[in-house]
């Protein structure tokens, strides 16, 4: 039974990774400011959660009354959206995605500390390998779209927000559709507020812009959040951390195929470093049938 639950969690994690990998390509199809895109996406995600759970009992409706819902749930989700979408507008999306998806390393480090396991040597070694692999990519702008230092910083800030949001999901019992509806709706309002405060309204938005933004909410930033929460409760955080390393690999390949990123040696080195880090950190534990704590 436990093995079945773990397998289901890994399959949910695989679906999450696939949906997340499509995000940079979808974002490149539209011409909307970052937080307006996030507001539309989260609004569509809230509508999806409402339709999917309209018959369900509102057992989790009280989640919004808790402080962690606002600080870690809404704050983490909104921060991940804001910083990632903003970073994508400041450089090569393949590079930004690679830097952002260093967050699984941080997630595993924090999860180990919270579980009382301390800082493990293999986790630290894996982190060093990943950063070493990214150095040539970050320092080289000879190929592909130039990327600013601010873009890299925002990518890292997005990753930190992802860690906070994932710790919130992992620290709770399974969220209901009502919980997700509230979470997405509040994130939509927060994103809209940030758009009104700091961005200029688009002058020539098309039906495709609005439609793809809504699609992002239904897939990469809607269903993917729900399957990620499901996976976090049913599978090893280490295994899921390894799985998420494939997001920048898959998304960068997609970006290269559609002509939005350039194939280069630094990109290959970064792939090897990130995947090598995944192998090293995964080797730190023997395979388990039980869900890690």
Coordinates of C-alpha atoms in Angstrom, one line a residue:
X1 CA 0.0 0.0 0.0
X2 CA 2.8 2.4 0.9
X3 CA 4.7 1.5 -2.3
X4 CA 1.5 2.3 -4.3
X5 CA 1.2 5.6 -2.6
X6 CA 4.9 6.4 -3.3
X7 CA 4.5 5.5 -7.0
X8 CA 1.4 7.6 -7.3
X9 CA 3.4 10.5 -5.7
X10 CA 6.2 10.1 -8.2
X11 CA 3.8 10.0 -11.1
X12 CA 2.2 13.2 -9.8
X13 CA 5.7 14.7 -9.6
X14 CA 6.5 13.7 -13.1
X15 CA 3.3 15.4 -14.4
X16 CA 4.2 18.5 -12.4
X17 CA 7.7 18.6 -13.9
X18 CA 6.3 18.2 -17.5
X19 CA 3.8 21.1 -16.9
X20 CA 6.4 23.4 -15.4
X21 CA 8.8 22.7 -18.3
X22 CA 6.3 24.1 -20.7
X23 CA 6.0 27.5 -18.9
X24 CA 8.9 29.5 -20.5
X25 CA 7.7 28.6 -24.0
X26 CA 4.1 29.5 -23.1
X27 CA 5.2 32.8 -21.5
X28 CA 7.1 33.7 -24.6
X29 CA 3.9 33.4 -26.7
X30 CA 2.3 36.4 -25.0
X31 CA 3.0 40.1 -24.6
X32 CA 1.6 40.9 -21.2
X33 CA 3.4 42.4 -18.1
X34 CA 4.7 39.8 -15.7
X35 CA 2.2 40.4 -12.9
X36 CA -0.8 40.9 -15.2
X37 CA 0.1 37.5 -16.6
X38 CA 0.3 36.1 -13.1
X39 CA -3.1 37.6 -12.1
X40 CA -4.9 36.2 -15.2
X41 CA -3.2 32.8 -14.6
X42 CA -4.1 32.6 -11.0
X43 CA -7.7 33.7 -11.7
X44 CA -8.0 30.9 -14.2
X45 CA -6.5 28.4 -11.7
X46 CA -9.0 29.5 -9.0
X47 CA -11.9 29.0 -11.5
X48 CA -10.5 25.5 -12.4
X49 CA -10.3 24.6 -8.7
X50 CA -13.9 25.9 -8.2
X51 CA -15.2 23.8 -11.1
X52 CA -13.2 20.7 -10.1
X53 CA -14.3 20.8 -6.5
X54 CA -17.8 22.2 -6.7
X55 CA -19.4 19.0 -5.2
X56 CA -16.7 18.6 -2.5
X57 CA -17.3 19.4 1.2
X58 CA -15.4 22.5 2.2
X59 CA -13.4 20.6 4.8
X60 CA -10.3 22.7 4.3
X61 CA -12.0 26.1 4.1
X62 CA -10.4 27.1 7.4
X63 CA -6.9 27.0 6.0
X64 CA -7.1 30.7 5.0
X65 CA -7.5 31.6 8.7
X66 CA -4.0 30.4 9.5
X67 CA -1.0 32.7 9.4
X68 CA 1.1 30.2 7.4
X69 CA -1.5 30.4 4.6
X70 CA -0.7 34.0 4.1
X71 CA 3.0 34.1 4.8
X72 CA 4.1 30.8 3.2
X73 CA 1.2 29.9 0.9
X74 CA 0.2 33.2 -0.6
X75 CA 3.5 34.9 0.0
X76 CA 5.5 32.0 -1.4
X77 CA 3.3 31.5 -4.5
X78 CA 3.0 35.3 -5.3
X79 CA 6.8 35.7 -4.9
X80 CA 7.5 32.7 -7.1
X81 CA 5.3 34.2 -9.8
X82 CA 6.5 37.8 -9.5
X83 CA 10.2 37.1 -9.5
X84 CA 10.2 34.4 -12.2
X85 CA 8.0 36.2 -14.7
X86 CA 10.0 39.4 -14.0
X87 CA 13.3 37.5 -14.5
X88 CA 12.2 36.0 -17.8
X89 CA 11.8 39.5 -19.2
X90 CA 15.5 40.4 -18.4
X91 CA 17.4 37.7 -20.2
X92 CA 17.8 34.3 -21.8
X93 CA 14.9 32.2 -20.5
X94 CA 17.0 29.0 -20.5
X95 CA 19.6 30.6 -18.2
X96 CA 16.9 32.1 -15.9
X97 CA 15.2 28.8 -15.6
X98 CA 18.4 27.0 -14.8
X99 CA 19.2 29.4 -12.0
X100 CA 15.6 29.4 -10.7
X101 CA 15.6 25.6 -10.5
X102 CA 18.5 25.5 -8.1
X103 CA 15.7 25.7 -5.5
X104 CA 15.3 21.9 -5.1
X105 CA 18.8 21.9 -3.6
X106 CA 17.7 24.5 -1.0
X107 CA 14.5 22.6 -0.4
X108 CA 16.4 19.4 0.4
X109 CA 18.8 21.3 2.7
X110 CA 16.0 23.0 4.6
X111 CA 13.9 19.8 4.7
X112 CA 16.9 17.9 6.2
X113 CA 17.4 20.6 8.8
X114 CA 13.8 20.7 9.8
X115 CA 13.8 16.9 10.1
X116 CA 16.8 17.0 12.4
X117 CA 19.2 15.4 10.0
X118 CA 21.5 18.3 9.8
X119 CA 23.6 19.3 6.8
X120 CA 24.6 16.1 5.0
X121 CA 28.0 15.9 3.2
X122 CA 26.5 14.5 0.0
X123 CA 23.8 17.2 -0.2
X124 CA 26.5 19.9 0.2
X125 CA 28.7 18.2 -2.4
X126 CA 25.7 18.1 -4.8
X127 CA 25.1 21.8 -4.2
X128 CA 28.7 22.6 -5.0
X129 CA 28.6 20.5 -8.2
X130 CA 25.4 22.3 -9.4
X131 CA 26.8 25.8 -8.7
X132 CA 30.1 24.9 -10.4
X133 CA 28.2 23.7 -13.5
X134 CA 26.3 27.0 -13.6
X135 CA 29.3 29.3 -13.3
X136 CA 30.3 29.1 -17.1
X137 CA 26.7 29.7 -18.1
X138 CA 26.2 32.7 -15.8
X139 CA 29.5 34.3 -16.8
X140 CA 29.1 33.8 -20.5
X141 CA 26.7 36.0 -22.5
X142 CA 28.5 35.4 -25.8
X143 CA 25.7 33.1 -27.1
X144 CA 22.0 33.5 -26.6
X145 CA 20.2 36.6 -25.2
X146 CA 22.2 38.7 -22.8
X147 CA 21.0 38.2 -19.2
X148 CA 21.4 41.0 -16.6
X149 CA 22.5 40.5 -13.0
X150 CA 19.1 41.6 -11.9
X151 CA 17.6 38.8 -13.9
X152 CA 19.7 36.2 -12.2
X153 CA 18.9 37.7 -8.7
X154 CA 15.2 37.6 -9.5
X155 CA 15.5 34.0 -10.6
X156 CA 17.2 33.1 -7.3
X157 CA 14.5 35.0 -5.4
X158 CA 11.8 33.0 -7.3
X159 CA 13.6 29.8 -6.2
X160 CA 13.6 31.0 -2.5
X161 CA 9.8 31.6 -2.8
X162 CA 9.4 28.2 -4.2
X163 CA 11.1 26.7 -1.2
X164 CA 8.8 28.5 1.2
X165 CA 5.7 27.5 -0.8
X166 CA 6.8 23.8 -1.0
X167 CA 7.5 23.7 2.8
X168 CA 4.0 25.1 3.4
X169 CA 2.5 22.3 1.2
X170 CA 4.6 19.6 2.7
X171 CA 3.9 20.7 6.3
X172 CA 0.1 20.3 5.9
X173 CA -2.4 17.6 5.4
X174 CA -3.7 17.4 1.8
X175 CA -5.3 20.6 0.7
X176 CA -8.9 20.5 -0.5
X177 CA -10.1 22.0 -3.7
X178 CA -11.6 24.8 -1.6
X179 CA -8.1 25.5 -0.1
X180 CA -6.6 25.7 -3.5
X181 CA -9.4 27.9 -4.8
X182 CA -8.7 30.4 -1.9
X183 CA -5.0 30.2 -2.4
X184 CA -5.2 30.8 -6.2
X185 CA -7.8 33.6 -5.8
X186 CA -5.8 35.5 -3.2
X187 CA -2.6 35.1 -5.3
X188 CA -4.6 36.5 -8.2
X189 CA -5.6 39.6 -6.2
X190 CA -2.1 40.1 -4.9
X191 CA -0.7 39.8 -8.4
X192 CA -3.2 42.3 -9.8
X193 CA -2.3 44.7 -7.0
X194 CA 1.4 44.5 -7.9
X195 CA 0.5 45.0 -11.6
X196 CA -1.5 48.1 -10.8
X197 CA 1.2 49.5 -8.6
X198 CA 4.3 48.8 -10.6
X199 CA 3.4 47.9 -14.2
X200 CA 1.9 49.7 -17.2
X201 CA -1.3 48.3 -18.7
X202 CA -0.7 46.7 -22.2
X203 CA -1.9 48.8 -25.1
X204 CA -2.3 46.1 -27.7
X205 CA -3.2 42.9 -25.9
X206 CA -4.7 40.2 -28.1
X207 CA -7.1 37.4 -27.5
X208 CA -4.1 35.0 -27.8
X209 CA -2.4 36.9 -24.9
X210 CA -5.3 36.5 -22.6
X211 CA -6.0 32.9 -23.7
X212 CA -2.4 31.7 -23.2
X213 CA -2.2 33.5 -19.8
X214 CA -5.3 31.6 -18.7
X215 CA -3.8 28.3 -20.1
X216 CA -0.7 28.9 -17.9
X217 CA -3.1 29.1 -14.9
X218 CA -4.9 25.9 -15.8
X219 CA -1.7 23.9 -16.5
X220 CA 1.8 25.0 -15.2
X221 CA 0.4 27.2 -12.4
X222 CA -2.8 25.5 -11.6
X223 CA -3.0 21.7 -12.0
X224 CA 0.8 21.6 -11.5
X225 CA 0.6 23.2 -8.0
X226 CA -2.1 20.6 -7.0
X227 CA -0.1 17.6 -8.3
X228 CA 3.0 19.0 -6.6
X229 CA 1.2 19.2 -3.3
X230 CA -0.1 15.7 -3.8
X231 CA 3.5 14.4 -4.6
X232 CA 5.0 16.1 -1.6
X233 CA 2.7 14.2 0.8
X234 CA 3.2 10.8 -0.9
X235 CA 6.8 10.5 -2.0
X236 CA 10.4 11.2 -0.8
X237 CA 11.4 14.8 -0.9
X238 CA 14.8 13.7 -2.1
X239 CA 13.4 11.8 -5.1
X240 CA 11.1 14.7 -5.9
X241 CA 14.0 17.1 -5.6
X242 CA 15.9 15.0 -8.2
X243 CA 12.9 14.9 -10.5
X244 CA 12.6 18.7 -10.5
X245 CA 16.1 19.0 -11.9
X246 CA 14.7 17.9 -15.2
X247 CA 12.6 21.1 -15.5
X248 CA 15.4 23.4 -16.7
X249 CA 16.7 20.6 -19.0
X250 CA 13.3 20.0 -20.6
X251 CA 12.3 23.6 -20.8
X252 CA 15.7 24.6 -22.3
X253 CA 15.4 21.9 -24.9
X254 CA 11.9 23.2 -25.8
X255 CA 13.2 26.8 -26.0
X256 CA 16.1 25.7 -28.2
X257 CA 13.6 23.9 -30.5
X258 CA 11.4 26.9 -30.9
X259 CA 14.4 29.2 -31.5
X260 CA 14.2 31.2 -28.2
X261 CA 17.5 29.9 -26.8
X262 CA 20.9 29.1 -28.3
X263 CA 22.6 25.8 -27.9
X264 CA 26.1 26.3 -26.4
X265 CA 28.8 24.6 -24.5
X266 CA 28.1 26.5 -21.2
X267 CA 24.5 25.3 -21.4
X268 CA 25.7 21.7 -21.8
X269 CA 28.1 22.1 -18.8
X270 CA 25.2 23.5 -16.8
X271 CA 23.1 20.5 -17.6
X272 CA 25.8 18.1 -16.6
X273 CA 26.4 20.0 -13.3
X274 CA 22.7 20.1 -12.4
X275 CA 22.1 16.5 -13.3
X276 CA 25.3 15.4 -11.6
X277 CA 24.2 17.1 -8.5
X278 CA 20.9 15.2 -8.7
X279 CA 22.7 11.9 -8.8
X280 CA 25.0 12.8 -5.9
X281 CA 22.2 13.9 -3.6
X282 CA 20.0 10.9 -4.5
X283 CA 22.8 8.5 -3.6
X284 CA 22.8 9.8 0.0
X285 CA 19.9 7.5 0.9
X286 CA 19.0 4.0 0.2
X287 CA 15.8 3.5 -1.7
X288 CA 12.9 3.5 0.7
X289 CA 9.4 2.2 0.4
X290 CA 8.1 4.6 3.1
X291 CA 7.4 8.2 2.6
X292 CA 10.2 10.3 3.9
X293 CA 9.5 12.6 6.8

